[in-house]
Coordinates of C-alpha atoms in Angstrom, one line a residue:
M160 CA 103.8 109.6 131.7
R161 CA 104.1 113.2 131.0
L162 CA 106.6 115.7 130.2
T163 CA 106.8 118.7 130.9
V164 CA 109.5 121.4 129.3
I165 CA 111.0 123.5 132.0
G166 CA 114.1 124.8 130.3
C167 CA 115.0 123.9 126.6
A168 CA 117.9 126.2 125.7
G169 CA 121.5 125.1 124.9
S170 CA 124.8 125.8 127.0
F171 CA 123.5 128.7 128.8
P172 CA 119.8 130.6 129.1
G173 CA 118.4 132.5 126.2
P174 CA 115.8 135.1 126.0
E175 CA 113.2 132.3 125.9
S176 CA 114.2 129.8 128.0
A177 CA 116.3 128.2 130.7
S178 CA 118.6 126.2 130.5
S179 CA 118.1 121.9 130.3
S180 CA 115.7 121.0 132.6
Y181 CA 112.6 118.4 132.4
L182 CA 109.8 117.3 134.6
V183 CA 108.8 113.6 133.8
Q184 CA 105.5 112.6 136.0
A185 CA 103.6 109.5 136.5
D186 CA 100.7 108.6 138.7
D187 CA 100.8 104.9 140.5
E188 CA 98.4 102.7 141.2
A189 CA 96.9 104.3 144.0
G190 CA 96.7 107.5 142.5
R191 CA 99.8 109.1 144.0
T192 CA 101.7 111.5 141.6
W193 CA 105.4 110.6 141.4
S194 CA 107.9 113.4 140.3
L195 CA 111.4 113.2 138.4
L196 CA 113.1 116.0 137.1
L197 CA 116.0 115.0 134.4
D198 CA 119.0 118.1 134.8
L199 CA 118.3 121.7 136.6
G200 CA 120.3 124.0 134.2
S201 CA 121.1 127.5 135.0
G202 CA 118.5 129.4 135.6
A203 CA 115.7 126.5 135.5
L204 CA 114.6 126.4 139.5
G205 CA 112.3 129.5 138.8
P206 CA 110.0 128.1 136.0
L207 CA 110.1 124.5 137.7
Q208 CA 107.8 126.2 140.6
R209 CA 105.0 127.2 137.8
Y210 CA 104.7 123.5 137.5
C211 CA 106.1 121.7 141.0
D212 CA 106.8 122.6 144.4
P213 CA 110.4 121.3 144.2
V214 CA 110.1 120.2 147.9
D215 CA 107.5 117.5 146.6
L216 CA 110.1 116.2 143.8
D217 CA 110.6 112.6 144.4
A218 CA 114.4 112.2 142.7
I219 CA 116.5 114.1 140.1
G220 CA 118.4 112.6 137.9
L221 CA 121.6 115.0 136.4
S222 CA 123.1 113.8 132.9
H223 CA 126.1 115.3 133.4
L224 CA 127.8 118.3 135.4
H225 CA 128.2 121.3 133.1
P226 CA 126.4 124.3 134.3
D227 CA 123.7 124.0 131.7
H228 CA 122.4 121.1 133.2
M229 CA 123.1 121.2 137.0
A230 CA 123.8 125.0 138.0
D231 CA 120.2 125.7 139.5
M232 CA 121.0 122.5 142.1
C233 CA 122.8 125.1 144.4
G234 CA 119.6 127.6 144.5
L235 CA 117.9 124.0 145.2
Y236 CA 119.7 123.4 148.0
V237 CA 118.9 126.6 149.5
Y238 CA 115.5 126.2 148.5
L239 CA 115.8 122.7 150.8
K240 CA 117.6 123.8 153.6
Y241 CA 115.8 127.5 154.3
R242 CA 112.4 126.8 153.4
P243 CA 110.0 128.5 156.2
R244 CA 107.9 125.8 158.1
G245 CA 104.6 126.0 156.2
H246 CA 105.5 127.6 152.9
G247 CA 103.3 126.0 150.1
G248 CA 105.2 126.6 147.1
H249 CA 104.1 128.4 143.8
A250 CA 102.5 125.5 141.5
E251 CA 99.5 125.3 141.6
G252 CA 98.0 122.7 143.9
A253 CA 101.3 122.4 145.1
G254 CA 103.0 122.3 148.4
T255 CA 103.1 119.0 150.7
G256 CA 105.0 121.4 153.4
A257 CA 108.0 119.2 154.0
R258 CA 110.4 116.4 152.7
R259 CA 110.4 113.5 154.7
G260 CA 114.1 113.0 154.1
P261 CA 116.8 114.3 151.8
L262 CA 115.7 113.9 147.9
D263 CA 117.4 111.2 146.0
V264 CA 120.1 112.8 143.2
H265 CA 121.4 110.6 140.7
G266 CA 124.4 111.5 138.5
P267 CA 128.0 110.4 137.6
F268 CA 130.5 109.8 139.7
G269 CA 131.7 112.9 141.5
T270 CA 128.3 114.4 141.8
A271 CA 128.7 115.1 145.4
S272 CA 131.5 116.8 145.8
R273 CA 131.0 118.8 142.2
L274 CA 127.5 120.3 144.1
A275 CA 129.5 120.9 147.5
A276 CA 132.4 123.2 145.3
A277 CA 129.8 125.0 143.1
Y278 CA 127.8 125.8 146.0
G279 CA 130.9 126.7 148.5
L280 CA 130.4 124.7 151.4
E281 CA 132.9 125.2 153.9
P282 CA 134.9 122.6 155.3
G283 CA 133.0 120.3 157.4
E284 CA 129.3 120.9 156.1
S285 CA 127.5 119.0 154.2
M286 CA 124.5 118.5 151.6
T287 CA 123.5 115.3 153.0
D288 CA 120.7 116.5 155.3
Q289 CA 119.0 117.7 151.9
L290 CA 120.6 115.7 149.2
A291 CA 120.9 111.7 149.1
V292 CA 123.8 112.0 146.1
H293 CA 123.8 108.7 143.9
A294 CA 126.1 107.7 141.2
W295 CA 124.9 106.4 138.0
Q296 CA 125.7 102.6 137.2
P297 CA 125.7 102.4 133.3
G298 CA 122.6 99.8 132.4
R299 CA 121.7 99.6 136.3
P300 CA 117.8 100.5 136.8
I301 CA 116.4 102.6 139.4
Q302 CA 112.9 102.8 140.5
V303 CA 111.2 106.2 141.2
G304 CA 107.6 105.1 142.0
P305 CA 106.3 103.4 138.6
L306 CA 108.9 105.2 136.6
T307 CA 112.0 103.2 136.1
L308 CA 115.0 104.8 135.2
T309 CA 118.2 103.4 133.2
P310 CA 121.1 105.2 132.3
V311 CA 123.2 105.1 129.6
A312 CA 126.5 106.1 129.0
V313 CA 126.8 108.7 125.9
E314 CA 129.9 110.8 124.1
H315 CA 131.0 114.3 125.5
P316 CA 133.8 115.6 126.9
V317 CA 133.0 115.1 130.7
P318 CA 131.3 111.7 132.0
A319 CA 127.7 111.9 130.6
Y320 CA 124.8 110.0 130.7
G321 CA 121.5 109.6 128.7
V322 CA 118.6 108.2 130.5
R323 CA 115.6 106.1 129.4
V324 CA 112.7 106.5 131.5
T325 CA 109.8 103.8 131.5
G326 CA 106.6 104.0 133.2
P327 CA 102.5 103.8 132.6
S328 CA 101.0 105.2 129.4
E329 CA 98.8 108.2 130.2
R330 CA 96.6 107.2 127.8
D331 CA 96.6 103.4 129.5
P332 CA 98.3 103.1 132.4
T333 CA 98.2 99.2 131.9
R334 CA 100.9 99.6 129.2
R335 CA 104.2 100.7 129.7
V336 CA 105.7 103.6 127.4
T337 CA 109.5 104.7 127.1
L338 CA 111.1 108.2 127.2
A339 CA 114.4 108.4 126.2
Y340 CA 116.2 111.4 126.9
T341 CA 120.0 111.9 125.2
G342 CA 121.6 114.4 127.6
D343 CA 124.3 116.0 125.6
T344 CA 126.0 113.6 123.1
D345 CA 127.5 113.1 119.6
S346 CA 126.3 109.9 117.7
C347 CA 127.7 107.2 120.0
P348 CA 126.2 103.6 120.4
G349 CA 125.1 104.8 123.7
L350 CA 122.5 107.3 121.5
D351 CA 121.4 104.5 119.4
A352 CA 120.7 102.6 122.6
L353 CA 118.8 105.6 123.6
A354 CA 116.8 105.9 120.7
R355 CA 115.6 102.4 120.2
E356 CA 112.3 101.7 120.2
A357 CA 111.5 104.6 122.0
D358 CA 108.0 105.9 122.3
V359 CA 109.6 109.7 122.7
L360 CA 113.2 110.6 121.9
L361 CA 114.0 114.3 123.7
A362 CA 117.3 114.8 122.1
E363 CA 119.8 117.8 122.0
A364 CA 120.5 119.2 118.7
A365 CA 122.9 122.3 119.9
F366 CA 125.2 122.2 116.5
V367 CA 124.4 123.1 112.9
E368 CA 125.3 120.9 109.8
G369 CA 127.9 122.9 107.8
R370 CA 128.9 125.4 110.9
D371 CA 130.3 122.9 113.4
D372 CA 131.1 119.9 111.0
D373 CA 134.7 120.3 112.5
V374 CA 133.6 120.1 116.4
R375 CA 133.1 116.4 116.8
G376 CA 132.3 114.5 120.6
I377 CA 130.4 117.0 122.0
H378 CA 126.7 117.7 120.7
L379 CA 124.2 116.6 117.9
T380 CA 123.0 118.3 115.3
G381 CA 119.3 118.3 114.3
R382 CA 120.5 115.8 111.4
R383 CA 122.5 113.5 113.6
A384 CA 119.5 113.5 116.1
G385 CA 116.9 112.7 113.5
Q386 CA 119.1 109.8 112.3
A387 CA 119.1 108.5 115.7
A388 CA 115.6 108.7 116.0
A389 CA 114.7 106.9 112.5
D390 CA 117.8 104.2 112.9
G391 CA 116.1 103.3 116.3
G392 CA 112.4 103.4 115.3
A393 CA 111.4 106.4 117.9
G394 CA 107.7 107.3 117.7
R395 CA 108.5 110.9 117.9
L396 CA 111.3 113.0 118.1
V397 CA 111.5 115.9 120.3
L398 CA 114.7 118.6 119.6
T399 CA 116.0 120.4 122.6
H400 CA 119.0 122.2 124.1
V401 CA 119.7 124.5 121.0
P402 CA 121.3 127.8 121.8
A403 CA 119.9 131.0 121.1
W404 CA 122.3 131.9 118.4
N405 CA 121.5 129.1 116.3
P406 CA 119.4 130.3 113.2
P407 CA 115.4 129.4 114.1
G408 CA 114.4 126.2 112.8
A409 CA 117.3 125.0 111.6
A410 CA 117.7 121.6 113.7
Y411 CA 113.9 120.8 112.8
D412 CA 114.5 121.6 109.1
E413 CA 117.9 119.2 109.4
A414 CA 116.1 116.2 111.7
V415 CA 113.1 116.1 109.0
A416 CA 115.2 115.7 106.1
V417 CA 116.4 112.2 107.5
Y418 CA 113.3 111.3 109.7
P419 CA 109.8 110.4 108.9
G420 CA 108.1 110.6 112.1
P421 CA 106.5 113.4 114.2
I422 CA 109.0 116.1 115.3
D423 CA 108.6 119.2 117.7
L424 CA 110.9 121.8 118.9
A425 CA 110.8 121.8 122.4
R426 CA 109.6 125.2 124.1
P427 CA 109.2 126.2 127.8
G428 CA 106.0 125.3 129.4
M429 CA 105.2 122.6 126.2
V430 CA 103.5 119.0 127.8
V431 CA 104.2 116.0 126.1
E432 CA 102.1 112.8 127.1
L433 CA 103.4 109.4 126.5

């Protein structure tokens, strides 16, 4: 299983990165590569095409319905609906040519209507030929090829979920490994459950200690993300969703003070092999 960071800017696209989007891929026993996208925030559809033809995605998981995590679903709908026959995509070696059915999209209750409103569908129109939308049910696993997704409710001003993705190790396919993605959340029991014994914790760290102490129930700081990784025994911490206005390295400096394991700052194009 491998993670490719498509976009890692927090709250809005930054000068160096699109908003949140993460491509998780794994090969099954027959050698077929399965592709799961976690979030498709503002600006992310463009860089996604460097790594994967969107028509070849097997599923999308939306952590919540703020634009920096789902706005480019509108562009994806256009891509799937109007793509010229035979167009081969932009990713190296990509392009099966056409989908055999609608793309599975998992998200909070209300995702289908939110996407329709965001795109501006006319009355009577539907996205169902391109997108098959399903509501997360906390704790209920979803299978995407060799990947098992388990949504976990977390704390944010709107319904939000983190996701534990378990699949075959890139180095030893007989071993199962887990990527835990927090989405947007403050410290909460759900975050603790996500981080527990995860091989990699992909954690947002949008807030800064001292500056944002009076604002709770929305985001993590680097320190709170690091504490969750430490308490949960996570093997590696990747900090993401950092707004362009934050001081460079602040999230890392906060996390390293409380988490003794390896820490990375997410960057576009970064690949993490589990």
